């Protein structure tokens, strides 16, 4: 048995342990919020070019500068700038500090910028690919010029082409006009052109001359077969001549306009191969398909919705080029497809399109629900052959919905024998006593015989009166229960009617399930399918299907609950008429 002092010591130790645990949790949360990240403006550079490394730290007020010694082995540090910003929103403040460093590679190859230490944090590692420097430019391109390139010059219709345009300048200039593939005035019905990101700026050393470079990338998708020309970029630049303008009171230098013209690029576009057997043309580097279920399929039950999410990813195609999955017919279940979500990203080499297809499946009966195979055919542009991404067919074993019979309280039974037997025995004893007296005193037999007859009549009358009294005591309880049920059902039906008038599908579903749970007494958990089966009315089933489509499917334009309410009234009246002969109180119960 512990003493009071020992208990106090144990309580103090427990409190210390709890406080230490809370401190460790808080420190862990603080460290997760103080994350340092690193990124570069591009992962692939030439030996004579520069690139920018940005290190970002959030929510730390006092911190040392990054330790950049780890990158000096492979890169030259050309300069670092620092910026700090604060943001206050709803009383919460956040702080962000950035270090922007310009780097130049020392050699050709693939290099890793390791984790960089910033105070107590470390950044993520990065990979940089350095290629050989291009040949020295000719003298006529020495000040301002364009370089354009595509990742391929031959391909299929609707295949991805990456068009890159670089503008080099070794001196300041202004722009009078500028036209190129992808600008807002460029129009060619044979092409779909989309810009990738913004303008990427860096420096490059060519032949001993330092150039400022502005790089733009575009995705080009040819829509017709044959030869298609990508016109050269054309710019009218304004530069100073070096001579002063004598008429200018400020002595500014004279200016002149010069034309800068790039090169045309011709694409050779092939048609869809004759060996391709599919209605949807998908020329890509890779296509994958995957699926995810919202819950464990082994616990699927009748009436409980399951969401199936299918994701299609294609390398070399935009999200808009991906097909919509066909509507599938699922036996023993209802299927409601949702709107397709699409997004397109660029991974530095290719465009990657993604489509997310969601479908709600509601099992309508116990047993097997068979999901058919999903197949996406596509053309492998690298191997020039048809391939397919497949989700195999699947079978879901659906269990019946949980049915727990509600305990029904039957009217209290009257055990007449238990109630009457003691009194009857006493009367029998009295009768036997009277018979014995009559036997002994035969002179007064006629008097005693009359008393015996009177006693028997009294016993029978008492038994009948006792049974009637018991029935009268139990009848008000049954009537009270029916009245309470009728009152509750009236209230729930009024709620359902009001919900139908608001045309809010979620509210209508909650109201009809609440009402159905009262009507269908032999189930602990009632679903919309249970209500359909209980009333067995085609009009009500159709309206419930429309409600489910408004909830889980693409929805109906202007869906309202008026028709559902009319179907409920009709089905209730019909069921009351059918059951009136068996249960005259049913129709009255369903009336408002």
XYZ file of C-alpha atoms in Angstrom:
592
model
C 0.000 0.000 0.000
C 1.493 3.376 -1.080
C 1.743 6.199 1.387
C 0.505 9.686 0.614
C 4.051 10.938 0.085
C 4.853 8.117 -2.376
C 1.684 8.877 -4.343
C 2.683 12.551 -4.513
C 6.137 11.625 -5.908
C 4.589 9.367 -8.574
C 2.125 12.103 -9.607
C 4.974 14.647 -9.909
C 7.008 12.239 -12.076
C 3.984 11.587 -14.305
C 3.429 15.327 -14.775
C 7.091 15.821 -15.698
C 6.867 13.012 -18.270
C 3.746 14.560 -19.820
C 5.372 18.026 -19.967
C 8.541 16.602 -21.595
C 6.436 14.674 -24.131
C 4.497 17.836 -25.010
C 7.791 19.758 -25.419
C 9.174 17.098 -27.780
C 5.974 17.202 -29.848
C 6.120 21.007 -30.047
C 9.782 20.915 -31.064
C 8.961 18.374 -33.764
C 6.168 20.575 -35.087
C 8.444 23.623 -35.051
C 11.150 21.777 -36.973
C 8.628 20.651 -39.590
C 7.557 24.278 -40.044
C 11.183 25.508 -40.386
C 11.850 23.597 -43.639
C 14.548 24.856 -46.042
C 14.112 24.220 -49.771
C 16.300 24.679 -52.849
C 15.465 24.894 -56.551
C 17.135 25.994 -59.811
C 15.680 27.873 -62.764
C 16.665 24.959 -65.079
C 18.266 21.557 -64.648
C 20.059 21.395 -68.010
C 22.700 23.985 -69.008
C 25.613 24.318 -71.422
C 29.183 24.650 -70.198
C 29.292 28.310 -71.210
C 25.976 29.223 -69.543
C 24.907 30.228 -66.057
C 21.943 29.223 -63.938
C 20.285 30.476 -60.746
C 20.053 28.574 -57.440
C 17.385 29.797 -54.976
C 17.375 28.722 -51.312
C 14.232 29.485 -49.291
C 13.718 29.297 -45.520
C 10.382 30.061 -43.862
C 9.405 31.099 -40.316
C 12.926 31.671 -38.964
C 13.776 35.236 -37.932
C 17.508 34.918 -37.119
C 19.574 32.525 -39.235
C 23.047 32.361 -40.785
C 23.621 32.532 -44.529
C 23.725 29.229 -46.444
C 27.008 27.338 -46.463
C 27.756 27.324 -50.216
C 31.219 25.789 -49.918
C 29.750 22.389 -50.874
C 28.954 23.579 -54.437
C 32.283 25.246 -55.240
C 33.868 21.978 -56.303
C 31.734 21.717 -59.478
C 30.459 25.294 -59.951
C 31.753 28.860 -59.754
C 29.907 31.292 -57.480
C 29.183 34.483 -59.439
C 27.209 36.347 -56.765
C 24.488 36.018 -54.113
C 21.622 38.332 -53.153
C 19.259 38.054 -50.172
C 15.618 39.088 -49.721
C 13.227 38.824 -46.766
C 9.439 39.173 -46.788
C 6.763 39.041 -44.099
C 3.068 38.309 -44.424
C 0.374 38.949 -41.785
C -3.073 37.419 -42.298
C -5.852 37.097 -39.702
C -3.421 37.867 -36.918
C -0.956 35.139 -38.021
C 2.445 36.188 -39.361
C 4.862 34.296 -41.612
C 8.403 35.129 -42.643
C 10.323 34.020 -45.742
C 14.003 34.537 -46.520
C 15.556 33.779 -49.923
C 19.178 33.604 -51.088
C 19.563 33.842 -54.899
C 22.937 32.673 -56.226
C 24.203 32.674 -59.833
C 26.341 29.619 -60.669
C 28.487 28.647 -63.658
C 29.523 25.027 -64.345
C 33.229 24.095 -64.482
C 32.989 20.925 -66.586
C 30.652 18.712 -68.647
C 28.694 15.939 -66.950
C 25.902 15.221 -64.470
C 26.407 16.809 -61.062
C 24.566 16.814 -57.745
C 24.202 19.904 -55.622
C 24.151 18.305 -52.157
C 22.041 19.357 -49.193
C 23.101 22.846 -48.141
C 23.181 23.739 -44.465
C 21.182 26.834 -43.473
C 21.335 27.349 -39.724
C 19.940 24.165 -38.232
C 18.176 23.150 -41.471
C 19.298 21.366 -44.650
C 17.959 21.770 -48.186
C 16.999 19.061 -50.640
C 19.685 17.851 -53.121
C 19.448 18.824 -56.819
C 20.751 17.322 -60.087
C 22.295 19.473 -62.849
C 23.162 18.222 -66.361
C 25.952 20.188 -68.089
C 26.428 19.785 -71.874
C 29.205 20.984 -74.166
C 29.210 24.612 -75.292
C 27.954 25.344 -78.843
C 30.303 26.391 -81.596
C 31.542 29.991 -81.715
C 29.071 32.247 -83.527
C 29.885 34.139 -86.691
C 30.680 37.850 -86.556
C 27.364 38.831 -88.153
C 25.529 37.419 -85.097
C 27.753 39.066 -82.613
C 25.414 41.554 -80.849
C 21.798 40.286 -81.002
C 20.552 37.072 -82.562
C 18.059 34.186 -82.214
C 18.526 30.453 -81.866
C 15.525 28.147 -82.427
C 15.271 24.373 -82.147
C 12.752 21.535 -81.820
C 13.214 18.215 -80.057
C 12.309 16.433 -83.340
C 11.491 17.429 -86.908
C 9.436 14.383 -87.846
C 6.503 12.819 -86.022
C 2.811 11.939 -86.055
C -0.262 14.095 -86.231
C -1.211 15.390 -82.732
C 2.163 14.312 -81.345
C 4.046 16.630 -78.974
C 6.877 18.812 -80.343
C 8.904 21.046 -77.984
C 9.902 24.315 -79.652
C 12.647 26.361 -77.932
C 13.530 29.951 -78.858
C 16.556 31.760 -77.378
C 17.365 35.455 -77.815
C 21.024 36.398 -77.229
C 22.095 40.016 -76.633
C 25.517 41.388 -75.747
C 24.388 45.007 -75.553
C 21.340 46.973 -74.338
C 18.463 47.416 -76.783
C 14.812 48.311 -77.026
C 12.079 46.448 -78.891
C 10.005 48.128 -81.570
C 8.198 44.968 -82.729
C 8.498 41.243 -82.143
C 6.696 38.289 -83.775
C 7.275 34.575 -83.283
C 5.589 31.204 -82.958
C 3.278 31.339 -79.977
C 2.700 35.083 -79.692
C -0.875 36.368 -79.480
C -0.924 37.356 -83.179
C 0.346 34.001 -84.454
C -2.396 32.009 -86.186
C -2.155 28.691 -87.985
C -5.142 26.320 -87.985
C -2.787 23.394 -88.566
C -1.109 23.892 -85.195
C -2.013 24.074 -81.503
C 0.692 26.036 -79.666
C 0.940 26.388 -75.866
C 3.629 28.225 -73.905
C 5.462 26.354 -71.148
C 6.100 28.545 -68.121
C 7.503 32.062 -68.402
C 10.682 33.591 -69.782
C 13.847 31.984 -68.441
C 16.769 34.451 -68.223
C 20.456 33.624 -67.762
C 23.907 34.504 -69.167
C 26.058 32.620 -71.661
C 29.676 33.094 -72.794
C 30.194 32.608 -76.519
C 33.622 33.180 -78.048
C 34.715 35.269 -75.108
C 31.617 37.512 -75.251
C 29.084 37.596 -72.412
C 25.442 37.387 -73.552
C 22.165 37.883 -71.745
C 19.821 35.089 -72.833
C 16.017 35.062 -72.785
C 14.597 31.579 -73.398
C 10.993 30.632 -74.245
C 9.576 27.111 -74.662
C 6.377 26.111 -76.470
C 4.454 22.883 -76.996
C 3.420 22.382 -80.610
C 0.754 19.828 -81.605
C 0.316 19.459 -85.410
C -3.290 18.868 -86.431
C -2.729 18.052 -90.118
C -0.592 15.634 -92.099
C 2.210 16.905 -94.350
C 4.929 19.541 -94.146
C 4.289 22.420 -91.752
C 6.583 25.415 -91.477
C 7.284 27.095 -88.130
C 8.088 30.706 -89.097
C 11.295 32.308 -87.879
C 11.147 34.815 -85.013
C 11.419 38.405 -86.208
C 12.296 41.400 -84.054
C 12.914 45.070 -84.785
C 15.367 46.242 -82.139
C 16.356 49.811 -81.240
C 20.057 50.336 -80.351
C 22.327 53.313 -79.806
C 24.806 54.171 -82.607
C 27.525 55.590 -80.348
C 27.241 59.088 -81.848
C 25.679 61.878 -79.871
C 22.612 63.658 -81.224
C 23.640 67.281 -81.658
C 20.025 68.444 -81.715
C 19.272 66.782 -78.372
C 19.690 69.357 -75.578
C 20.623 66.554 -73.190
C 23.295 65.194 -75.483
C 21.788 61.734 -75.764
C 23.174 59.321 -78.309
C 21.552 58.644 -81.640
C 19.462 55.475 -82.104
C 18.801 53.188 -85.013
C 16.538 50.264 -85.742
C 17.910 46.874 -86.729
C 16.059 43.730 -87.805
C 16.816 40.438 -86.082
C 15.606 37.337 -87.912
C 15.853 33.715 -86.786
C 15.424 30.554 -88.867
C 12.367 28.700 -90.133
C 11.854 25.113 -88.994
C 9.991 22.604 -91.145
C 8.075 19.725 -89.566
C 7.241 16.541 -91.456
C 3.983 15.133 -90.035
C 2.897 11.521 -90.670
C -0.690 10.225 -90.491
C -2.077 7.684 -88.039
C -0.473 4.280 -88.827
C -2.677 1.764 -90.627
C -1.812 -0.847 -88.002
C -3.349 1.253 -85.199
C -6.688 -0.267 -84.128
C -8.518 2.118 -81.825
C -11.071 4.916 -82.115
C -8.975 7.307 -79.992
C -5.543 8.342 -81.319
C -2.986 8.744 -78.520
C 0.637 9.237 -79.724
C 2.718 9.281 -76.522
C 5.927 8.179 -74.853
C 4.061 6.386 -72.096
C 0.455 5.946 -70.875
C -0.503 4.456 -67.507
C -3.820 3.803 -65.787
C -4.447 3.204 -62.073
C -7.417 3.028 -59.732
C -8.223 3.672 -56.076
C -11.296 2.773 -54.013
C -12.736 4.949 -51.256
C -13.185 2.017 -48.860
C -12.251 -1.615 -48.318
C -14.104 -3.693 -50.916
C -14.241 -6.694 -48.583
C -16.711 -4.742 -46.397
C -19.032 -3.638 -49.238
C -22.721 -3.727 -48.294
C -26.009 -3.211 -50.094
C -27.017 0.437 -50.381
C -23.652 1.816 -49.180
C -21.932 3.951 -51.882
C -18.327 3.251 -52.966
C -16.239 5.739 -54.980
C -13.916 4.394 -57.678
C -11.188 6.798 -58.849
C -9.387 6.031 -62.132
C -6.310 8.130 -63.005
C -4.892 8.219 -66.556
C -1.398 9.708 -67.082
C 0.210 10.248 -70.473
C 3.771 11.436 -71.115
C 3.813 13.501 -74.297
C 0.112 14.446 -74.354
C -1.882 17.257 -72.791
C -4.799 16.452 -70.465
C -7.297 17.613 -73.120
C -6.082 14.869 -75.476
C -6.937 12.062 -73.063
C -10.166 10.129 -73.691
C -13.256 10.103 -71.533
C -13.957 6.684 -70.102
C -17.097 5.054 -71.526
C -20.212 4.608 -69.382
C -20.145 1.096 -67.946
C -23.104 -1.126 -67.112
C -22.634 -2.733 -63.709
C -24.885 -5.693 -62.894
C -26.417 -5.621 -59.412
C -25.385 -1.989 -58.815
C -26.009 1.586 -59.909
C -23.112 3.623 -61.339
C -22.941 7.455 -61.352
C -19.919 9.023 -63.141
C -18.630 12.365 -61.872
C -17.091 15.224 -63.884
C -13.559 14.523 -65.147
C -10.731 16.548 -63.560
C -7.814 17.370 -65.894
C -4.404 18.971 -65.446
C -1.247 19.345 -67.549
C 2.311 19.839 -66.292
C 5.764 20.028 -67.904
C 8.487 17.894 -66.308
C 11.384 19.665 -68.029
C 11.423 17.324 -71.031
C 7.835 16.416 -71.889
C 4.318 17.532 -71.234
C 2.426 15.178 -68.875
C -1.364 15.086 -69.069
C -3.516 13.642 -66.302
C -7.239 12.956 -66.068
C -9.018 11.846 -62.888
C -12.292 9.967 -63.424
C -14.527 9.339 -60.405
C -17.554 7.046 -60.335
C -19.952 6.351 -57.484
C -21.165 2.736 -57.309
C -24.133 1.799 -55.098
C -24.743 -1.978 -54.790
C -28.447 -2.753 -55.161
C -28.401 -6.343 -54.000
C -26.296 -8.873 -52.143
C -23.962 -11.066 -54.190
C -21.362 -10.352 -56.868
C -20.896 -6.944 -58.509
C -18.716 -7.373 -61.597
C -16.656 -4.365 -62.756
C -15.661 -4.779 -66.427
C -12.131 -4.367 -67.771
C -10.920 -0.858 -68.686
C -8.532 -0.628 -71.639
C -6.776 2.456 -73.080
C -4.999 1.851 -76.414
C -2.137 4.191 -77.363
C 0.719 4.507 -79.869
C 4.283 4.272 -78.564
C 6.135 6.977 -80.567
C 9.533 5.676 -79.418
C 8.987 2.050 -80.497
C 6.434 2.793 -83.264
C 3.939 0.189 -82.120
C 0.506 0.006 -80.509
C 0.307 -0.670 -76.802
C -2.445 -0.690 -74.164
C -2.877 0.339 -70.545
C -5.321 -2.023 -68.816
C -7.251 -2.279 -65.576
C -8.394 -5.915 -65.275
C -11.989 -6.871 -64.564
C -12.879 -7.016 -60.892
C -15.545 -8.720 -58.783
C -16.870 -7.224 -55.556
C -18.655 -9.512 -53.113
C -21.460 -7.458 -51.585
C -22.955 -8.428 -48.260
C -26.526 -7.715 -47.221
C -27.031 -4.526 -45.254
C -26.856 -4.835 -41.494
C -30.343 -5.673 -40.293
C -30.930 -5.706 -36.616
C -34.531 -6.448 -35.861
C -35.867 -3.748 -33.632
C -37.345 -5.254 -30.508
C -41.064 -4.869 -30.900
C -42.843 -4.530 -27.611
C -46.013 -6.672 -27.958
C -49.112 -5.830 -25.963
C -48.814 -7.180 -22.457
C -50.258 -10.667 -22.355
C -52.762 -11.459 -19.594
C -51.919 -14.628 -17.788
C -55.482 -15.397 -16.678
C -54.522 -18.706 -15.158
C -51.812 -17.123 -12.995
C -54.112 -14.336 -11.893
C -57.273 -16.417 -11.246
C -55.864 -19.716 -10.006
C -55.291 -18.676 -6.344
C -58.785 -17.209 -6.037
C -60.321 -20.219 -7.834
C -58.694 -22.613 -5.419
C -60.073 -20.708 -2.473
C -63.576 -20.870 -4.000
C -63.162 -24.599 -4.657
C -62.224 -25.116 -1.013
C -65.274 -23.189 0.030
C -67.472 -25.321 -2.262
C -66.002 -28.544 -0.874
C -66.645 -27.255 2.629
C -70.263 -26.512 1.730
C -70.654 -30.008 0.227
C -69.322 -31.570 3.389
C -71.798 -29.532 5.440
C -74.636 -30.585 3.139
C -73.596 -34.206 3.506
C -73.597 -33.923 7.257
C -76.881 -32.012 7.513
C -79.115 -33.598 4.996
C -82.157 -32.021 6.485
C -81.275 -28.672 4.982
C -80.036 -30.003 1.649
C -82.195 -27.736 -0.444
C -80.862 -24.622 1.256
C -77.237 -25.681 0.882
C -77.723 -26.722 -2.751
C -78.970 -23.203 -3.544
C -75.977 -21.683 -1.796
C -73.655 -23.939 -3.804
C -75.252 -22.880 -7.068
C -74.980 -19.239 -6.069
C -71.270 -19.647 -5.235
C -70.546 -21.166 -8.649
C -72.349 -18.316 -10.438
C -70.398 -15.785 -8.360
C -67.064 -17.410 -9.244
C -67.793 -17.358 -12.997
C -68.909 -13.716 -12.848
C -65.760 -12.739 -10.954
C -63.491 -14.415 -13.511
C -65.175 -12.662 -16.465
C -65.070 -9.290 -14.716
C -61.374 -9.736 -13.887
C -60.459 -10.492 -17.546
C -62.362 -7.412 -18.757
C -60.581 -5.223 -16.239
C -57.156 -6.420 -17.391
C -57.980 -5.694 -21.043
C -59.139 -2.192 -20.243
C -55.876 -1.496 -18.431
C -53.690 -2.595 -21.415
C -55.700 -0.983 -24.239
C -54.772 2.668 -23.368
C -51.018 1.764 -23.529
C -51.364 0.358 -27.060
C -53.451 3.333 -28.145
C -50.836 5.742 -26.695
C -48.023 4.056 -28.643
C -49.985 4.236 -31.900
C -50.777 7.883 -31.270
C -47.118 8.695 -30.602
C -46.013 6.872 -33.755
C -48.663 8.649 -35.809
C -47.566 12.029 -34.422
C -43.862 11.334 -35.162
C -44.609 10.061 -38.679
C -46.668 13.185 -39.385
C -43.773 15.386 -38.307
C -41.220 13.480 -40.412
C -43.458 13.633 -43.496
C -43.844 17.374 -43.042
C -40.047 17.662 -42.866
C -39.785 15.629 -46.079
C -42.328 17.846 -47.817
C -40.470 21.002 -46.782
C -37.140 19.514 -47.924
C -38.627 18.664 -51.329
C -39.793 22.255 -51.676
C -36.241 23.548 -51.078
C -34.880 21.289 -53.871
C -31.735 20.580 -51.820
C -30.798 16.994 -52.724
C -28.765 16.347 -49.560
C -31.529 17.632 -47.277
C -34.138 15.597 -49.177
C -32.045 12.430 -48.784
C -31.722 12.927 -45.025
C -35.446 13.617 -44.654
C -36.643 10.616 -46.681
C -34.258 8.269 -44.820
C -35.520 9.553 -41.452
C -39.118 9.006 -42.533
C -38.331 5.571 -43.994
C -36.617 4.454 -40.788
C -39.906 4.991 -38.918
C -42.074 3.274 -41.547
C -39.795 0.240 -41.987
C -39.602 -1.002 -38.405
C -37.764 -4.274 -38.984
C -34.445 -2.690 -40.007
C -31.945 -0.878 -37.851
C -30.331 0.961 -40.806
C -32.600 1.925 -43.721
C -31.243 2.857 -47.196
C -32.949 4.394 -50.218
C -33.004 0.936 -51.777
C -34.906 -0.394 -48.743
C -37.550 2.321 -49.215
C -37.915 1.390 -52.897
C -38.344 -2.299 -52.082
C -40.774 -1.585 -49.227
C -43.222 0.451 -51.337
C -42.549 -1.419 -54.629
C -43.710 1.583 -56.652
C -42.077 2.252 -60.060
C -42.714 6.008 -59.968
C -41.134 6.351 -56.538
C -38.160 4.205 -57.659
C -37.593 6.475 -60.672
C -37.701 9.611 -58.525
C -35.264 8.106 -55.995
C -32.936 7.250 -58.913
C -33.142 10.901 -60.036
C -32.325 11.987 -56.477
C -29.258 9.719 -56.425
C -28.160 11.069 -59.809
C -28.438 14.622 -58.476
C -26.372 13.603 -55.430
C -23.710 11.365 -56.938
C -23.870 11.712 -60.703
C -23.364 14.688 -63.006
C -26.690 16.008 -61.741
C -29.768 17.211 -63.561
C -30.341 20.705 -64.770
C -32.961 22.265 -62.517
C -33.616 19.172 -60.400
C -36.398 19.703 -57.884
C -38.126 17.638 -55.250
C -41.742 18.310 -56.287
C -42.055 15.098 -58.317
C -40.441 13.074 -55.539
C -42.985 14.373 -53.029
C -45.876 13.492 -55.353
C -44.407 9.999 -55.785
C -44.151 9.580 -51.983
C -47.777 10.581 -51.533
C -48.935 8.253 -54.308
C -46.886 5.275 -53.075
C -48.035 5.795 -49.473
C -51.680 5.983 -50.500
C -51.351 2.908 -52.690
C -49.700 0.903 -49.919
C -52.388 2.029 -47.455
C -55.182 0.865 -49.769
C -53.522 -2.529 -50.243
C -53.080 -3.020 -46.502
C -56.413 -1.564 -45.361
C -58.095 -4.940 -45.223
C -55.229 -6.408 -43.182
C -54.459 -3.368 -41.065
C -57.175 -0.697 -41.113
C -54.991 1.726 -39.165
C -52.176 1.889 -41.748
C -53.793 4.350 -44.163
C -54.761 6.628 -41.298
C -51.194 6.478 -39.984
C -49.701 7.818 -43.227
C -52.035 10.790 -43.522
C -50.988 14.303 -42.556
